[in-house]
Coordinates of C-alpha atoms in Angstrom, one line a residue:
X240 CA -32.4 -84.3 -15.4
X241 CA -35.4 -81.6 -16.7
X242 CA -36.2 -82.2 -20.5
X243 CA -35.7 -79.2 -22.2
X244 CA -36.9 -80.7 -25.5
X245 CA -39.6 -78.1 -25.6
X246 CA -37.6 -75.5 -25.3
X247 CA -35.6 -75.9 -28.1
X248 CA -35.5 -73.1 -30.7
X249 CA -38.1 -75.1 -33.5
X250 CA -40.3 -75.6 -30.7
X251 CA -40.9 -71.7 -29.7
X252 CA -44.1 -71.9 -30.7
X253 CA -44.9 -73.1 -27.5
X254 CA -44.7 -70.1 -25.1
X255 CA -42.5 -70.7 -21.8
X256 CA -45.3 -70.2 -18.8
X257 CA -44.2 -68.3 -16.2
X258 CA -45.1 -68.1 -12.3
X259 CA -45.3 -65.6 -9.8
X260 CA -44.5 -65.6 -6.4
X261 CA -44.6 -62.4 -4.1
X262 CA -47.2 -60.1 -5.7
X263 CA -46.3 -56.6 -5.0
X264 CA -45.2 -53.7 -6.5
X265 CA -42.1 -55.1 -8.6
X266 CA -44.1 -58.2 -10.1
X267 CA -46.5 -55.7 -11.1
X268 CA -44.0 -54.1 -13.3
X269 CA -42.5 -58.0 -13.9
X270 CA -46.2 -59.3 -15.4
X271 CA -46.8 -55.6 -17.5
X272 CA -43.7 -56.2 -19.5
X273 CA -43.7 -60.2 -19.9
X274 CA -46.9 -58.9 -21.8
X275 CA -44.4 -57.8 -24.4
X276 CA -42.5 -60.4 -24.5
X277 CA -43.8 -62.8 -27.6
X278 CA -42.8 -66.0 -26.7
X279 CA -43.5 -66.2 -22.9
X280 CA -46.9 -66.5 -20.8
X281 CA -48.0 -65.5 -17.2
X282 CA -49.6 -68.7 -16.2
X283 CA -49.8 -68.8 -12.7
X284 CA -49.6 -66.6 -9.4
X285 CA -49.6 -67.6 -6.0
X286 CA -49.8 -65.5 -2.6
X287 CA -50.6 -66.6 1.3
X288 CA -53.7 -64.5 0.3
X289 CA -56.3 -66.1 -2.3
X290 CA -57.9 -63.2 -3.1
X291 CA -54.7 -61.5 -3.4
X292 CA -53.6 -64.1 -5.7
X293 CA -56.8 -64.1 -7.8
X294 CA -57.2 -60.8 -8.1
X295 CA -53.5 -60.2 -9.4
X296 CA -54.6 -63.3 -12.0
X297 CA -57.6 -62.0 -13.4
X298 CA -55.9 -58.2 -13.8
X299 CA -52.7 -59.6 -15.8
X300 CA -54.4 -62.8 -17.4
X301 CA -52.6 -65.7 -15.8
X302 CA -54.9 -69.0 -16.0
X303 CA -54.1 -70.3 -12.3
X304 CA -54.3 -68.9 -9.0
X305 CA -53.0 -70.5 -5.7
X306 CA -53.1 -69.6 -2.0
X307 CA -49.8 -70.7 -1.4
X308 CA -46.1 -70.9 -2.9
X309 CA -46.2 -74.7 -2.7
X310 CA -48.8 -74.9 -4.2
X311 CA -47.5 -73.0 -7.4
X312 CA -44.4 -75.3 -7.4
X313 CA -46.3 -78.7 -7.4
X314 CA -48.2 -77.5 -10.1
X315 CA -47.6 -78.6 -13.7
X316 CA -48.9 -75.5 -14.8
X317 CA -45.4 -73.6 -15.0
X318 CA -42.1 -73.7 -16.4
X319 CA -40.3 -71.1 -14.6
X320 CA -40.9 -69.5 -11.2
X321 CA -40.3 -65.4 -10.8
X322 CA -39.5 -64.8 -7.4
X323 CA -40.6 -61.3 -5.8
X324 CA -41.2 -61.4 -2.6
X325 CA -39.0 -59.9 0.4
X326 CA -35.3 -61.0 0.2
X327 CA -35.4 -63.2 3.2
X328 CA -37.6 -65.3 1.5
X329 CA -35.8 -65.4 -1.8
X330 CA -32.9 -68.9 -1.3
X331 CA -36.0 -71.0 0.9
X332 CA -38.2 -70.2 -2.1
X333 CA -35.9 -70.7 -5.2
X334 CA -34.8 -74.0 -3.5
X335 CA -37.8 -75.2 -2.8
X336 CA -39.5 -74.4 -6.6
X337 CA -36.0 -75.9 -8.1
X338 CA -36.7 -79.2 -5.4
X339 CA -40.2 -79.3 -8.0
X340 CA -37.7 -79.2 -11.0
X341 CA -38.8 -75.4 -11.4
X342 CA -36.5 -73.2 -13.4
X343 CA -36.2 -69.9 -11.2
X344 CA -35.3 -66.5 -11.7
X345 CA -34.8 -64.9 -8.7
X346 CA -35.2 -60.9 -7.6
X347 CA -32.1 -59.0 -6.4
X348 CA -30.2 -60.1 -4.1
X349 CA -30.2 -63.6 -4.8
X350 CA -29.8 -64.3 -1.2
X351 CA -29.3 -62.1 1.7
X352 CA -25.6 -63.6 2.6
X353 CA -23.2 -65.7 0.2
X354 CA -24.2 -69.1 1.9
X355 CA -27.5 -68.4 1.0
X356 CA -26.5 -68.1 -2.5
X357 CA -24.3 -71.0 -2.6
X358 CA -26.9 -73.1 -1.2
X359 CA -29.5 -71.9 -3.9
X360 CA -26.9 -72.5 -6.8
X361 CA -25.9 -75.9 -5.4
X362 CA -29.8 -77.3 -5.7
X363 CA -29.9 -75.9 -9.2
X364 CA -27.0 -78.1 -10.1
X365 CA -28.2 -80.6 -8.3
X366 CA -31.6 -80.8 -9.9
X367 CA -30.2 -79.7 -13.0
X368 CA -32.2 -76.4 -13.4
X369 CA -32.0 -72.9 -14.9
X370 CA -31.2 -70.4 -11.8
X371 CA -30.6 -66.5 -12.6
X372 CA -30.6 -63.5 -10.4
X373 CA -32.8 -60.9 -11.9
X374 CA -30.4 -58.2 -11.5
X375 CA -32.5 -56.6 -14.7
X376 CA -29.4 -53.3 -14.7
X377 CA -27.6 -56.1 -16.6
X378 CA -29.2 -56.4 -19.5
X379 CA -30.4 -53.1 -19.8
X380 CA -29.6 -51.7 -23.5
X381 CA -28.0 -48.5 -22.3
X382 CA -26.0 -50.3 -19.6
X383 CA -24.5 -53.3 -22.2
X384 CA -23.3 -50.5 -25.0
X385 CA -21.7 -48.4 -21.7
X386 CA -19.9 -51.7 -21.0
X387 CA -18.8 -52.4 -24.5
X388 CA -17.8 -48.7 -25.1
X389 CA -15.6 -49.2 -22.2
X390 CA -14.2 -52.5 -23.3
X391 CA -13.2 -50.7 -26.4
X392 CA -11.1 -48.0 -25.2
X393 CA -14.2 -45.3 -26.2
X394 CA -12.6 -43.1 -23.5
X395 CA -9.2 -44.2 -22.9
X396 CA -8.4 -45.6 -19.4
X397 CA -11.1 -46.1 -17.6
X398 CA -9.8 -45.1 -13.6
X399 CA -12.9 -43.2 -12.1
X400 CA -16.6 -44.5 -11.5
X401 CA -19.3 -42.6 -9.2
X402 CA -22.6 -44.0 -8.8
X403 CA -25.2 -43.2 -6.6
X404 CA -28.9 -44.4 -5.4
X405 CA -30.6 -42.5 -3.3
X406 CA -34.6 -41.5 -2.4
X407 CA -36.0 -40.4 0.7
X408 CA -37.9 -43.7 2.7
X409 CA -37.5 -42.5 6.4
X410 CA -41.2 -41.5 6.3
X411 CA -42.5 -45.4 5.2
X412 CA -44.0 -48.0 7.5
X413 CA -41.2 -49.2 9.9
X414 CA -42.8 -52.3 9.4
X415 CA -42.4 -53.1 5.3
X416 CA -39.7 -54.5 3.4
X417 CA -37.8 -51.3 3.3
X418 CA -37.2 -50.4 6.9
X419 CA -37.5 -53.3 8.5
X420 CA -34.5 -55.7 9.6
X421 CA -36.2 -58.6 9.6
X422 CA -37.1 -58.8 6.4
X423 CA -33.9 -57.5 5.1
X424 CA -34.4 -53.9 5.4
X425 CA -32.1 -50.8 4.8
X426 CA -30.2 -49.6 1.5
X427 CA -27.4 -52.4 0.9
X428 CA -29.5 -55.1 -0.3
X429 CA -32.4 -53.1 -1.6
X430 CA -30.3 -50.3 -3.7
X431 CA -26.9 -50.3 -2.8
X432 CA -26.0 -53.3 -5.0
X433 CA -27.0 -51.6 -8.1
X434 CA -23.9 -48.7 -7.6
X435 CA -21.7 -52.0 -6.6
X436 CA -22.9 -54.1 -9.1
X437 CA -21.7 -51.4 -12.0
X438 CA -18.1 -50.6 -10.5
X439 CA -18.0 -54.8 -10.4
X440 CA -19.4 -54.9 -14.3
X441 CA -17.1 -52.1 -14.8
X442 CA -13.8 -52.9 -13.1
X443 CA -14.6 -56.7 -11.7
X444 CA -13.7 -57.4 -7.7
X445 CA -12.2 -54.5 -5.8
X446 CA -8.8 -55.5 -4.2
X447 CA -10.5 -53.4 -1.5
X448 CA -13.1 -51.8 0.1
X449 CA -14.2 -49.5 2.2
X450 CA -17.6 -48.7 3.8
X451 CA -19.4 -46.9 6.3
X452 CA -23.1 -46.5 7.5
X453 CA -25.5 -44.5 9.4
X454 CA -29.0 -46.3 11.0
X455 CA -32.2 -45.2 12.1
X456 CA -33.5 -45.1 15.5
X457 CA -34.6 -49.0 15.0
X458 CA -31.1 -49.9 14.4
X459 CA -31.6 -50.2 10.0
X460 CA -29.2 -48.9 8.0
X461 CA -30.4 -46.0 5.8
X462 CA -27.3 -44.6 4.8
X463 CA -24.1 -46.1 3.7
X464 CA -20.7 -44.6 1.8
X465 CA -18.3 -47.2 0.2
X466 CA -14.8 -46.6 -1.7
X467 CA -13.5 -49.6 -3.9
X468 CA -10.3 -49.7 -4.9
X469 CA -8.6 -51.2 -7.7
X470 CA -4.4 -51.3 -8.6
X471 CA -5.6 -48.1 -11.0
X472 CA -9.0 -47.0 -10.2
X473 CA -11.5 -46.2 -7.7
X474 CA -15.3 -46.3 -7.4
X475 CA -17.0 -43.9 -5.2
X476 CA -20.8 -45.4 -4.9
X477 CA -23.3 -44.6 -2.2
X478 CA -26.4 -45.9 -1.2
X479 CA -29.8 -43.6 0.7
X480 CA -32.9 -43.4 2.5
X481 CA -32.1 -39.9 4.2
X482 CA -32.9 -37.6 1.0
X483 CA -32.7 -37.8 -2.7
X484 CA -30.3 -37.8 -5.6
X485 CA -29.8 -37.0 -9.3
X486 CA -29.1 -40.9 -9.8
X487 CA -26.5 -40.1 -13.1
X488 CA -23.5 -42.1 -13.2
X489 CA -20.0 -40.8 -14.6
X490 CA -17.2 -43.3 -15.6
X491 CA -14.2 -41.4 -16.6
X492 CA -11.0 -42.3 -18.4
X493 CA -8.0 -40.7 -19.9
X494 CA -9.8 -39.4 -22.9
X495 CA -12.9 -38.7 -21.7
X496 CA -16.0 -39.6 -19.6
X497 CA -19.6 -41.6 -20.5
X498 CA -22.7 -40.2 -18.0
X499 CA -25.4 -42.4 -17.7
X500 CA -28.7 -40.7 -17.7
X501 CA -30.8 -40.9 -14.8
X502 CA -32.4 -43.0 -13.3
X503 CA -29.1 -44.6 -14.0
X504 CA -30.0 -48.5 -13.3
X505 CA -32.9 -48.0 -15.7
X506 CA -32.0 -45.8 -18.3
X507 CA -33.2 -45.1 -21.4
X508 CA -29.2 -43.5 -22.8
X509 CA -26.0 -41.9 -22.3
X510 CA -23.8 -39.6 -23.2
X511 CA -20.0 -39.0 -24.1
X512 CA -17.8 -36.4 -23.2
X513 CA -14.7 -36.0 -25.6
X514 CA -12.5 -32.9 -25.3
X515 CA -15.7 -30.3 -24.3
X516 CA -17.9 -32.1 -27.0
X517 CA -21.0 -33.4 -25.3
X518 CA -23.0 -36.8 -27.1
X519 CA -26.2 -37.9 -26.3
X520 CA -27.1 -41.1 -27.5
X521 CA -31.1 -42.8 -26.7
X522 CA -31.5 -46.1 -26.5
X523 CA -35.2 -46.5 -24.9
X524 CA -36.0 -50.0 -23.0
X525 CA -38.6 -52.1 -24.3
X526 CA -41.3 -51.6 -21.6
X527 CA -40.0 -50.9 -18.1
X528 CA -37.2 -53.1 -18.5
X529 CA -37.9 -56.2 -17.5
X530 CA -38.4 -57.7 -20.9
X531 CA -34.5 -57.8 -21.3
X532 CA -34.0 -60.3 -18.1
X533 CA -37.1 -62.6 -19.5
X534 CA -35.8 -62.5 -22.9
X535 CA -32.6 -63.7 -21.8
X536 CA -34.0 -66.4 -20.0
X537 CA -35.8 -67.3 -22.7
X538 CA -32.5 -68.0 -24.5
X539 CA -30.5 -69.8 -22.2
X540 CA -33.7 -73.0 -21.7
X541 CA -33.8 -72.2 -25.6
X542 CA -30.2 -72.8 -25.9
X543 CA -30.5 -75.6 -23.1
X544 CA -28.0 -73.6 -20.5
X545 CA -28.5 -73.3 -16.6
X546 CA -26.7 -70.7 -16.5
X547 CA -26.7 -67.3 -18.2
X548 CA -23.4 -66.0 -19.7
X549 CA -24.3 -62.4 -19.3
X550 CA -24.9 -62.8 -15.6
X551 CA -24.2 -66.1 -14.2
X552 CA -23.8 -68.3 -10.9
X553 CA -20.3 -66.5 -10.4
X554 CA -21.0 -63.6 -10.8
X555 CA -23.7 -63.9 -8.5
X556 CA -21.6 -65.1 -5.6
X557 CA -19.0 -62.7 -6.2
X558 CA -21.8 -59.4 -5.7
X559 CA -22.9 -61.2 -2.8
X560 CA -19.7 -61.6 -1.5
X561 CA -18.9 -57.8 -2.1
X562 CA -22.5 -57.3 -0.5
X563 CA -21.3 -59.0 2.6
X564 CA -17.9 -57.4 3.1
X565 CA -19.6 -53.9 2.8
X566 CA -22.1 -55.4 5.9
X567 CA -19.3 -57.0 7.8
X568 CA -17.8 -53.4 8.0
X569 CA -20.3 -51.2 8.7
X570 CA -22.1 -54.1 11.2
X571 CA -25.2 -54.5 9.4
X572 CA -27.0 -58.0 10.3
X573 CA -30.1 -59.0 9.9
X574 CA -32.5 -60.3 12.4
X575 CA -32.5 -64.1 10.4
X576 CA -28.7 -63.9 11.0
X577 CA -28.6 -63.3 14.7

């Protein structure tokens, strides 16, 4: 079993060290706002590129460089691994860092099908590890008060949920992460979870579901349009790559509605609707965002949990399984799959 003796809450002193695996865009943003977060320390990156690698260390301060993942994970130089890099990489990678008694918090989706997932919460039990799925939406200030305004009747019976994501990507390399089916390309798994994460934050695990898709010349979805439906509601969500949208978010009950600014999964506040009386309410993000996620890591190997109650194993397998119904009907499958 890992000792999590130093993590205990006297000990905090000493900062939790954090790796870096996948060093693009979104562990740029990652590293900028672990900068604000007091108690935790980028202390190494690795990349199949050395210089790559390096030159990502020396810009954000992390003390250890490595041309390769593995080499990251037999390190003793870290205590938990950040994993960025495409999502077909994600479950091979978490595993292997958790086979090194790494503690792992792993980019959206956790895996790019529910075995995946399943196999990747099965080696954190088994090597007794902390294993979260940086869905960062969840811990987002804005996004926990919406919850909790919900919870408390705010606006009466909550029946009606529209979310969207949307921004034109048919003009990018066919070849990245975004377009590209074999490393898990099109909307569902890049930006369609966030609308179907908040209708399953929201109203839990549709009774069912409808979906449908449109693809690209290549065969990748870039388009897909989903109805779930509860005993006494319905979410409307959508996912895009063909054009734009606003990105706000209404959830409407008997008394009233709550709008969620845009960009809606990383907003900065809200707004309620009461009998034609319009309320804004800010509620700015510390950083980008991140910090939220890393904080709450921070607690749980404080606190000596694997898990995080906020947004745990379960709740992981039960987005991925809503993830793969919405594939299994529209008959998206990914080149690893075939």
């Amino acid at each position: 079993m890992i000792n999590f003796i130093k993590y205990q809450n006297e000990n905090m002193s000493q900062k939790v060290r954090w790796g870096i695996v996948g060093l693009g865009s979104i562990a740029n943003h990652f590293a900028k706002d672990l900068e604000l977060v007091p108690n935790g320390v980028l202390s190494g990156v690795a990349s199949r590129s050395i210089d790559k690698a390096k030159k990502f260390a020396n810009e954000y301060g992390a003390s250890h460089f490595f041309g390769s993942y593995l080499e990251l994970f037999e390190s003793d130089v870290v205590d938990v691994i950040y994993i960025a890099t495409p999502h077909t990489l994600h479950a091979e990678l978490a595993i292997l860092a958790m086979e090194h008694g790494k503690h792992v918090l792993c980019e959206k989706p956790m895996g790019i099908n529910k075995l995946e997932v399943e196999k990747m919460v099965e080696a954190a039990k088994k090597h007794q590890v902390f294993l979260m799925e940086a869905l960062w939406s969840r811990f987002n200030p804005t996004i926990q008060k919406v919850k909790q305004l919900v919870a408390q009747g705010a606006i009466g019976k909550v029946s009606y949920l529209n979310a969207t994501f949307a921004f034109y990507a048919l003009g990018r390399d066919e070849n990245g992460r975004v377009l590209n089916k074999a490393l898990g390309g099109g909307t569902i798994l890049d930006i369609g979870i966030y609308p179907i994460f908040l209708s399953y934050l929201i109203f839990g695990k549709p009774s069912q579901i409808q979906a449908s898709s449109n693809f690209n010349a290549l065969g990748t979805e870039v388009q897909t349009a989903m109805i779930f439906s509860y005993s006494d509601a319905q979410a409307i969500l959508y996912s895009g790559f063909t054009s734009a949208s606003e990105m706000k978010t209404e959830i409407a009950g008997t008394e009233g509605s709550i709008f969620i600014h845009p960009r809606w999964h990383e907003t900065q506040s809200y707004a309620i609707k009461k009998e034609d009386e319009l309320q804004h309410f800010g509620l700015p993000t510390i950083g980008k965002g991140y910090t939220y996620e890393i904080e709450e890591v921070h607690r749980c190997l404080a606190e000596n949990t694997l898990e995080s109650t906020l947004w745990s194993h379960q709740n992981s397998l039960d987005l991925i399984s809503m993830l793969d119904e919405v594939r299994k009907q529209t008959g998206v499958i990914f080149t690893s799959e075939t």
